[in-house]
XYZ file of C-alpha atoms in Angstrom:
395
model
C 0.000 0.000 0.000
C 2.994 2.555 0.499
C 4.443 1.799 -2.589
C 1.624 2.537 -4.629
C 0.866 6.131 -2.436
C 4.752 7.196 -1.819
C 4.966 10.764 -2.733
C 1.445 11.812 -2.951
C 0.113 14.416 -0.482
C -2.860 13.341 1.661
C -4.834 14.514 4.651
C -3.296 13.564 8.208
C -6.617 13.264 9.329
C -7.890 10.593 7.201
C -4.903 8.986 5.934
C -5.096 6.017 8.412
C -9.077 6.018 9.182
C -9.978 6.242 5.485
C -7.047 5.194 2.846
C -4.941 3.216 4.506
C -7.744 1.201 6.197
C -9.518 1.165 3.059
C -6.911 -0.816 1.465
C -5.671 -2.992 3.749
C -8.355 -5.604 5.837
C -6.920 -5.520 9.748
C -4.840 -2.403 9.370
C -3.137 -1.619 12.534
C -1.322 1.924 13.265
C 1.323 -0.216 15.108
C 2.368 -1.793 11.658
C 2.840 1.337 10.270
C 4.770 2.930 13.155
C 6.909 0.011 13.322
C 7.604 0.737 8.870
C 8.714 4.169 10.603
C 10.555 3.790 13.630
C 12.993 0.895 11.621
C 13.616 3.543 9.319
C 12.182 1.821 6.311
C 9.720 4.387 5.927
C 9.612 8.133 6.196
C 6.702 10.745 6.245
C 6.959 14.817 5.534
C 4.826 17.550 5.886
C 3.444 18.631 2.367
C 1.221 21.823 4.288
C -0.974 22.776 6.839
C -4.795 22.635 6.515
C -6.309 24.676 9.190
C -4.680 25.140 12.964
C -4.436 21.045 13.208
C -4.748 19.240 9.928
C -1.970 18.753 7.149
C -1.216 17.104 4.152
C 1.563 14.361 4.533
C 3.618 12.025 2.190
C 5.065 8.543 2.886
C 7.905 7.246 0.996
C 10.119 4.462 1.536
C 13.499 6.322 2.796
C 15.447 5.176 -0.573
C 12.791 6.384 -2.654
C 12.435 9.814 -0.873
C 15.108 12.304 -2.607
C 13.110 10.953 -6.255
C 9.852 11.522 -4.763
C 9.878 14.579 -1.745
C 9.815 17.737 -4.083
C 12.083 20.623 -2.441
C 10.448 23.020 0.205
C 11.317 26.698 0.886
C 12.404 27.294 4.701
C 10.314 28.892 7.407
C 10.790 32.168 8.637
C 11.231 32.817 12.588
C 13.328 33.187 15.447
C 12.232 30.639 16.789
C 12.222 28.268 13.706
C 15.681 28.722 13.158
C 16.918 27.453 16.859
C 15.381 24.568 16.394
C 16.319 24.337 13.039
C 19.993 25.241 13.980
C 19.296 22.393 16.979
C 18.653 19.878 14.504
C 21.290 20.049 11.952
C 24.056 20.809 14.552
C 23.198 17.856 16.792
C 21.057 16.081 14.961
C 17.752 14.072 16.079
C 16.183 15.600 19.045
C 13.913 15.282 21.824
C 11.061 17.290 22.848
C 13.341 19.084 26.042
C 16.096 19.197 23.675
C 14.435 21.820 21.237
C 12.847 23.890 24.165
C 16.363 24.124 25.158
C 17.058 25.425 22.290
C 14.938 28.039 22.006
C 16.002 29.021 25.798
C 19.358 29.089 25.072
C 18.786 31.430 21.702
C 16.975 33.732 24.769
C 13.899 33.357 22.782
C 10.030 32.323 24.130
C 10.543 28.760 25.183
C 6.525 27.952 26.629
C 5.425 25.679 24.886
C 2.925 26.810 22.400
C 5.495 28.904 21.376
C 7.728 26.289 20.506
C 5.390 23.974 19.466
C 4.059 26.051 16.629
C 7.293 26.988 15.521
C 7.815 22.817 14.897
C 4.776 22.076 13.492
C 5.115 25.085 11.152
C 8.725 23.124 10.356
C 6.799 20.194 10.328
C 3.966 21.267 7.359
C 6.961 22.785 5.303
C 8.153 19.630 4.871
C 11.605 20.509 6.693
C 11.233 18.307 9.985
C 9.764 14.851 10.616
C 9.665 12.287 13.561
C 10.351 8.562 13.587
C 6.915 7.704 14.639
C 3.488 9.107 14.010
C 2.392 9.664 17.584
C 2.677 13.274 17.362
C 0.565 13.458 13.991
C -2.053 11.410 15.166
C -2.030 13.690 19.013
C -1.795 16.830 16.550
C -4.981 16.053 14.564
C -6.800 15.146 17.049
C -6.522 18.681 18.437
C -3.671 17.556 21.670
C -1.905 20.824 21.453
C -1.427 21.791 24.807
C 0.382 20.444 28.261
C 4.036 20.286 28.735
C 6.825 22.525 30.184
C 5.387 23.710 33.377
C 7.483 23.701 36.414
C 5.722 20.684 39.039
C 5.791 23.035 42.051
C 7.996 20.702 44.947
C 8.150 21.422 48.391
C 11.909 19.871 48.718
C 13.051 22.125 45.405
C 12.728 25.538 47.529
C 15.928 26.965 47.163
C 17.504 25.237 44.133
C 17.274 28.313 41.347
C 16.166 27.010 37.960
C 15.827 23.394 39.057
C 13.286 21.006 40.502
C 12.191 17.496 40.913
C 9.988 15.395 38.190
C 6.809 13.584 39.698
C 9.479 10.277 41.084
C 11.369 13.028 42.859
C 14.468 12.810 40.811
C 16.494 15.860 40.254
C 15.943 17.823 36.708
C 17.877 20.740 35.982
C 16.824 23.959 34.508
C 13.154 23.596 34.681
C 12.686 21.968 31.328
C 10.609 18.690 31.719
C 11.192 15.672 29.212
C 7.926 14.963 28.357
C 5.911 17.927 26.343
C 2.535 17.716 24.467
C 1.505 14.381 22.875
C 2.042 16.543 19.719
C 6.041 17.004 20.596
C 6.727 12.800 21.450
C 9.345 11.222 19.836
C 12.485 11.899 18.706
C 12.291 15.317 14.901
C 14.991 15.282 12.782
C 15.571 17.590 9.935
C 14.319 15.780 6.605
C 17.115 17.741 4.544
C 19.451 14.194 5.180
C 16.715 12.123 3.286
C 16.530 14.153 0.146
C 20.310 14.599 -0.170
C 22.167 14.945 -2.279
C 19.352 15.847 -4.941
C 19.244 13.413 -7.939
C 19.107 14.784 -11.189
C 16.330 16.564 -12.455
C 15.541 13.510 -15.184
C 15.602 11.192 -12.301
C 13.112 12.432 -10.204
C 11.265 12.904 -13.188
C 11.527 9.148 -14.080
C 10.407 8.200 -10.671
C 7.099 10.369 -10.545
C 5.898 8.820 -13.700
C 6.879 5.403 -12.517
C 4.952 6.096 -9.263
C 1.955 7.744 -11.303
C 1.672 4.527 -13.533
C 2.111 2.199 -10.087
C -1.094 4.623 -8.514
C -3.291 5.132 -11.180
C -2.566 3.422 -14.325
C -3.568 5.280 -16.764
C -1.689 9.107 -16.283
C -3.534 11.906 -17.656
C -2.657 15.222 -17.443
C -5.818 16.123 -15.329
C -4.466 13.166 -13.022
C -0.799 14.881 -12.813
C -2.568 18.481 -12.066
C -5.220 17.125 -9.766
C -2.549 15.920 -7.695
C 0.058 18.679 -7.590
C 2.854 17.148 -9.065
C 5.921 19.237 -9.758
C 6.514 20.602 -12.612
C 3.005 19.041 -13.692
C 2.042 17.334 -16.226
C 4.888 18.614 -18.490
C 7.504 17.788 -16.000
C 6.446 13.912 -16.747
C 5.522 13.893 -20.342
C 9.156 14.035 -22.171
C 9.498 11.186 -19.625
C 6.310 8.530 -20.659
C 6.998 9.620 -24.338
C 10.284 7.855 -23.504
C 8.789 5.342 -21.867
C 6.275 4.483 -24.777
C 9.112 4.448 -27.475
C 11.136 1.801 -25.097
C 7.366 -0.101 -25.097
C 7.363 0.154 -21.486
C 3.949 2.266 -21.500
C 1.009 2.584 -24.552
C -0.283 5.728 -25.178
C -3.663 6.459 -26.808
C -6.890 7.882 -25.779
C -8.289 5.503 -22.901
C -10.635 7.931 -21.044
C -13.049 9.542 -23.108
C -12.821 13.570 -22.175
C -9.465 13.919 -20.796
C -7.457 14.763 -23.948
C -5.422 12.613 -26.052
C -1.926 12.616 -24.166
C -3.040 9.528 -21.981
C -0.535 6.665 -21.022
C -0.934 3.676 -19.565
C 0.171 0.073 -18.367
C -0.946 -2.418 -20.593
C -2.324 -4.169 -18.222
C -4.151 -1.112 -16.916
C -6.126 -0.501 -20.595
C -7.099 -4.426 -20.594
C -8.668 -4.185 -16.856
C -10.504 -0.708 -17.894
C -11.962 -2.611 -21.081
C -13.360 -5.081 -18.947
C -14.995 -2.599 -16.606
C -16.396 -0.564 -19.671
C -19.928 -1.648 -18.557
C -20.213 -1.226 -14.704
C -21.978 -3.905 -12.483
C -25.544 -2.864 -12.491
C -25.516 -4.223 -8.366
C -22.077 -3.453 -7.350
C -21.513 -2.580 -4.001
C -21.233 0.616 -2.904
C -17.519 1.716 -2.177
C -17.085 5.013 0.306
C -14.135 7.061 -0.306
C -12.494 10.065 1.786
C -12.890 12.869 -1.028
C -9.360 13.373 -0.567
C -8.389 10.094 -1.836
C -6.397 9.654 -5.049
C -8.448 6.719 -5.537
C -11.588 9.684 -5.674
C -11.298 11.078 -8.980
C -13.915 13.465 -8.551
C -12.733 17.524 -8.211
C -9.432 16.612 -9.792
C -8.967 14.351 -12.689
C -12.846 14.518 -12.914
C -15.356 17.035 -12.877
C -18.039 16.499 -10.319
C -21.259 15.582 -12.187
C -24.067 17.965 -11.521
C -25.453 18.257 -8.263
C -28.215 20.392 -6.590
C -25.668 20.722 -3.937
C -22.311 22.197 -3.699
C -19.753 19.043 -3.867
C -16.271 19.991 -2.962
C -12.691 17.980 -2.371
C -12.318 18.692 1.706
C -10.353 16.959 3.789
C -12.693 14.854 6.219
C -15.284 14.544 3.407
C -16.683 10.921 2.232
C -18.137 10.381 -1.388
C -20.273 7.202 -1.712
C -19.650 5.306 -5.034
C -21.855 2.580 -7.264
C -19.899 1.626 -10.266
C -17.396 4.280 -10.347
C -20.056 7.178 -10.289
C -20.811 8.789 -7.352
C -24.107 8.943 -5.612
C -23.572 11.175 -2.473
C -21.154 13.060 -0.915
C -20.724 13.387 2.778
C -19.432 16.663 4.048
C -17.199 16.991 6.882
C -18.141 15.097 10.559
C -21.542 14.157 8.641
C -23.686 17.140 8.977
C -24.716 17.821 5.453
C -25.174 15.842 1.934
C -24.996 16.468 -1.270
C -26.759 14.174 -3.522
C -26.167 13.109 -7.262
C -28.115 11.890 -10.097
C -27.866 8.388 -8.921
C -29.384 8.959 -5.307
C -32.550 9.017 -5.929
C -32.674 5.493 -7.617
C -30.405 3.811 -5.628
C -30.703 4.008 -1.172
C -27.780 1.688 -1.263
C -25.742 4.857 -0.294
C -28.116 4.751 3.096
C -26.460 1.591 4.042
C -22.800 2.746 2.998
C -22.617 5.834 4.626
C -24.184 3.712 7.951
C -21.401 1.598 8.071
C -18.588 4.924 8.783
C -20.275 4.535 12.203
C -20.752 1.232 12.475
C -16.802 0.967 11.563
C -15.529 3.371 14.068
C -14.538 6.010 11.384
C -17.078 8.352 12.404
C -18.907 8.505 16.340
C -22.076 9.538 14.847
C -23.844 10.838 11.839
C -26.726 14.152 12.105
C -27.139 15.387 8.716
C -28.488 18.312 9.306
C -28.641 19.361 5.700
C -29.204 17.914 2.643
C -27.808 20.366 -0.866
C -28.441 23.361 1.298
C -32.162 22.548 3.146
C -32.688 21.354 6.426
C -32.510 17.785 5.841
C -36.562 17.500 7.206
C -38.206 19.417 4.763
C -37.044 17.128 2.560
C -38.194 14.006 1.299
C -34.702 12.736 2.234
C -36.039 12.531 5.945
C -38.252 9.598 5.424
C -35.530 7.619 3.851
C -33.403 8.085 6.680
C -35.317 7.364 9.020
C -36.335 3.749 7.608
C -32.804 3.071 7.597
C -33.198 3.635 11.606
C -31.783 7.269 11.195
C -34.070 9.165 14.452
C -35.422 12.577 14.310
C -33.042 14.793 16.946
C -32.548 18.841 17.534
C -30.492 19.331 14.426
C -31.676 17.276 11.864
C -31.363 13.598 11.602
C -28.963 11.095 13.733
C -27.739 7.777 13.830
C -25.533 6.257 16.063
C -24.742 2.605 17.377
C-alpha cells in the first residue's frame, strides 16, 4: 500500500481512518509505526490545513530524494533554533528543542515552541520517527508540557526542581511535552540529499503515477500537484512508450489525447467498460487519489455544492458517485444516482458502524434542512431518528 501512495500528499486526518484502512483488511497503526521507527519508511509535511490538519507524504526512505519535491524554509526566530538544533546535533527530543529556544533567549513555553515545529513540520523541513505526534496533533492535543511541578523539597535550588518520582531535573525543562512534541524530529534535509538529477526524479514520478493510477492523464498529474506538472512527466512517458514500457492512446473519453498507460491497466478498464448494475457501494475520503472526482474529474451535476475537503466521504456505485458526505456528517450532497439507488443509506451507515465516524446528524441535505425534505423519510427507515439538528444515527 505505500508503494503505490509514496509521494502523494494526503490529509493527516484521514490517511489512516480512510485510505490506509480502506486498502488494507486488519490495518493496525502499530504496523505502520513500526515501517517508521525501523527507518524503512519516512513521512513529511506537504502543508498545513487549518490550525491542526496537514497534508503528509510517505515514501520508503530510498525512494524519498526521487519523490519529496524541495520546500522553501520557514521564517522565525524561533524556527531557526530549532532548526539550527537539529542540523548541529542532529535528532532531538522534545526538552532538547525547548532548550534550544532558551538558550537562543527566545520564548521557550510551549505553544510557542510547538508552533514553531509544526510550522517546520507542514513545510516539509522536519519529521519524527513515529506518528504519535501526527495522530495527538490532529486530534486537536496541542497543549500540556513545560510547566514547572511546584515541589516542596526544590525551595531553594534556582532554575531546578524534581519530576513527579522526585528525581532531580535541571533547569526547569521537563522531558515529556505535548503528545504533539513525542518522539524523537529530525531535519528531513538528510533524506533528500544529495538531490538526484532533475531527469531522475522525473523518471520516478511517472513510474509512481503509472504504479497509482494506471492510466496518467494530465488532469491526473494536475489534480494531484505534481511538480513541474504534467509537463515535467511527459518528455518522460513519451520515452517510456518508445522503449514499449507504456502505450499511449486515448483511454478515457474527455481527458485529452496525451493519456498513457500500463498495458495491463487498458485491458482491466476494457473489462470494466460496462459497470456492475448491483455493485456494491464503495465510500471514499474525497481526498483520496483513488476519488477522482474535483481533480482528474469534474463532479457531475449536483443540486448541492460538492467539494474535495479533507474529512469529506463520497459514496460510489460503479465508479459514479451517488452522495457526498461533508465533513463530521452534517450535510449531503446528492447526485443523479441517489434518488434510484438508497444503497448509499447503508454505505454511509457503516462509517459509524466501523468506528470512522462517532455519529452521523445530517443536518442538511444540498443546502435545506434535511426534514423538509423528502430525504427525511428515507433516513429514518434506515433507523436514522429525528433529533434537535436534523437527523442522527448512532450505534
Amino acid at each position: 500500500v505505500v508503494a503505490q501512495l509514496q509521494g502523494t500528499p494526503v490529509a493527516a486526518s484521514v490517511l489512516e481512518a480512510d485510505v490506509l484502512a480502506c486498502r488494507m483488511t486488519g490495518y493496525k497503526p502499530a504496523d505502520l509505526d513500526q515501517l517508521c521507527t525501523s527507518g524503512e519508511v519516512v513521512w513529511v509535511g506537504a502543508g498545513a490545513l487549518g490550525a491542526t490538519d496537514g497534508r503528509v507524504r510517505l515514501a520508503f526512505r530510498d525512494q524519498a530524494a526521487l519523490l519529496i519535491p524541495a520546500v522553501e524554509s520557514c521564517d522565525g526566530a524561533v524556527h531557526d533554533a530549532l532548526r539550527n538544533r537539529l542540523r548541529d546535533s542532529g535528532a532531538s527530543f522534545w526538552g532538547d528543542l525547548v532548550a534550544a529556544a532558551q538558550a537562543a533567549s527566545l520564548p521557550y513555553d510551549s505553544e510557542t515552541v510547538l508552533a514553531a515545529l509544526w510550522d517546520l513540520v507542514w513545510a516539509g523541513e522536519v519529521t519524527n520517527d513515529s506518528l504519535a505526534p501526527l495522530r495527538a496533533r490532529v486530534a486537536g492535543h496541542r497543549s500540556g508540557g513545560t510547566r514547572r511541578q511546584p515541589s516542596r523539597s526544590g525551595r531553594g535550588l534556582p532554575r531546578a526542581g524534581r519530576s513527579r518520582r522526585g528525581r532531580l531535573r535541571l533547569g526547569g525543562i521537563s522531558a515529556a511535552g505535548p503528545p504533539s512534541s513525542a518522539g524523537r524530529w529530525s531535519l528531513v534535509e538528510p533524506l533528500v540529499s544529495p538531490q538526484p538529477a532533475p531527469t531522475q526524479s522525473a523518471l520516478a514520478r511517472a513510474h509512481q503515477l503509472l504504479e497509482r493510477y494506471g492510466v496518467v492523464t494530465r488532469e491526473t498529474a494536475l489534480g494531484e500537484g505534481q511538480q513541474g506538472g504534467f509537463a515535467g512527466v511527459y518528455p518522460v512517458f513519451k520515452a517510456l512508450e518508445e522503449r514499449g514500457e507504456v502505450r499511449r492512446g486515448y483511454f478515457v473519453a474527455g481527458l485529452g489525447a496525451a493519456q498513457f498507460a500500463l498495458g495491463g491497466a487498458v485491458d482491466r478498464l476494457r473489462g470494466a467498460r460496462t459497470p456492475e448494475p448491483d455493485a456494491a457501494p464503495v465510500v471514499l475520503a474525497a481526498t483520496d487519489p483513488a476519488q477522482p472526482y474535483g481533480a482528474a474529474l469534474s463532479w457531475p451535476d449536483s443540486p448541492g455544492r460538492p467539494a474535495r475537503t479533507a474529512g469529506a466521504h463520497v459514496v460510489l456505485a460503479g465508479g459514479v458517485p451517488l452522495v457526498m458526505l461533508e465533513r463530521r456528517g452534517r450535510s449531503l450532497v446528492t447526485f443523479e444516482g441517489a434518488e434510484s439507488n438508497d444503497a448509499w443509506i447503508e454505505a454511509i451507515i457503516g462509517l459509524v458502524k466501523d468506528g470512522r465516524l462517532p455519529k452521523l446528524e445530517i443536518a442538511k441535505v444540498d443546502g435545506q434542512p434535511v426534514r423538509e425534505t423528502p430525504w427525511a423519510a428515507r433516513l429514518e427507515s434506515a433507523d436514522f431518528t429525528p433529533a434537535y439538528k436534523g437527523m442522527l444515527y448512532r450505534t
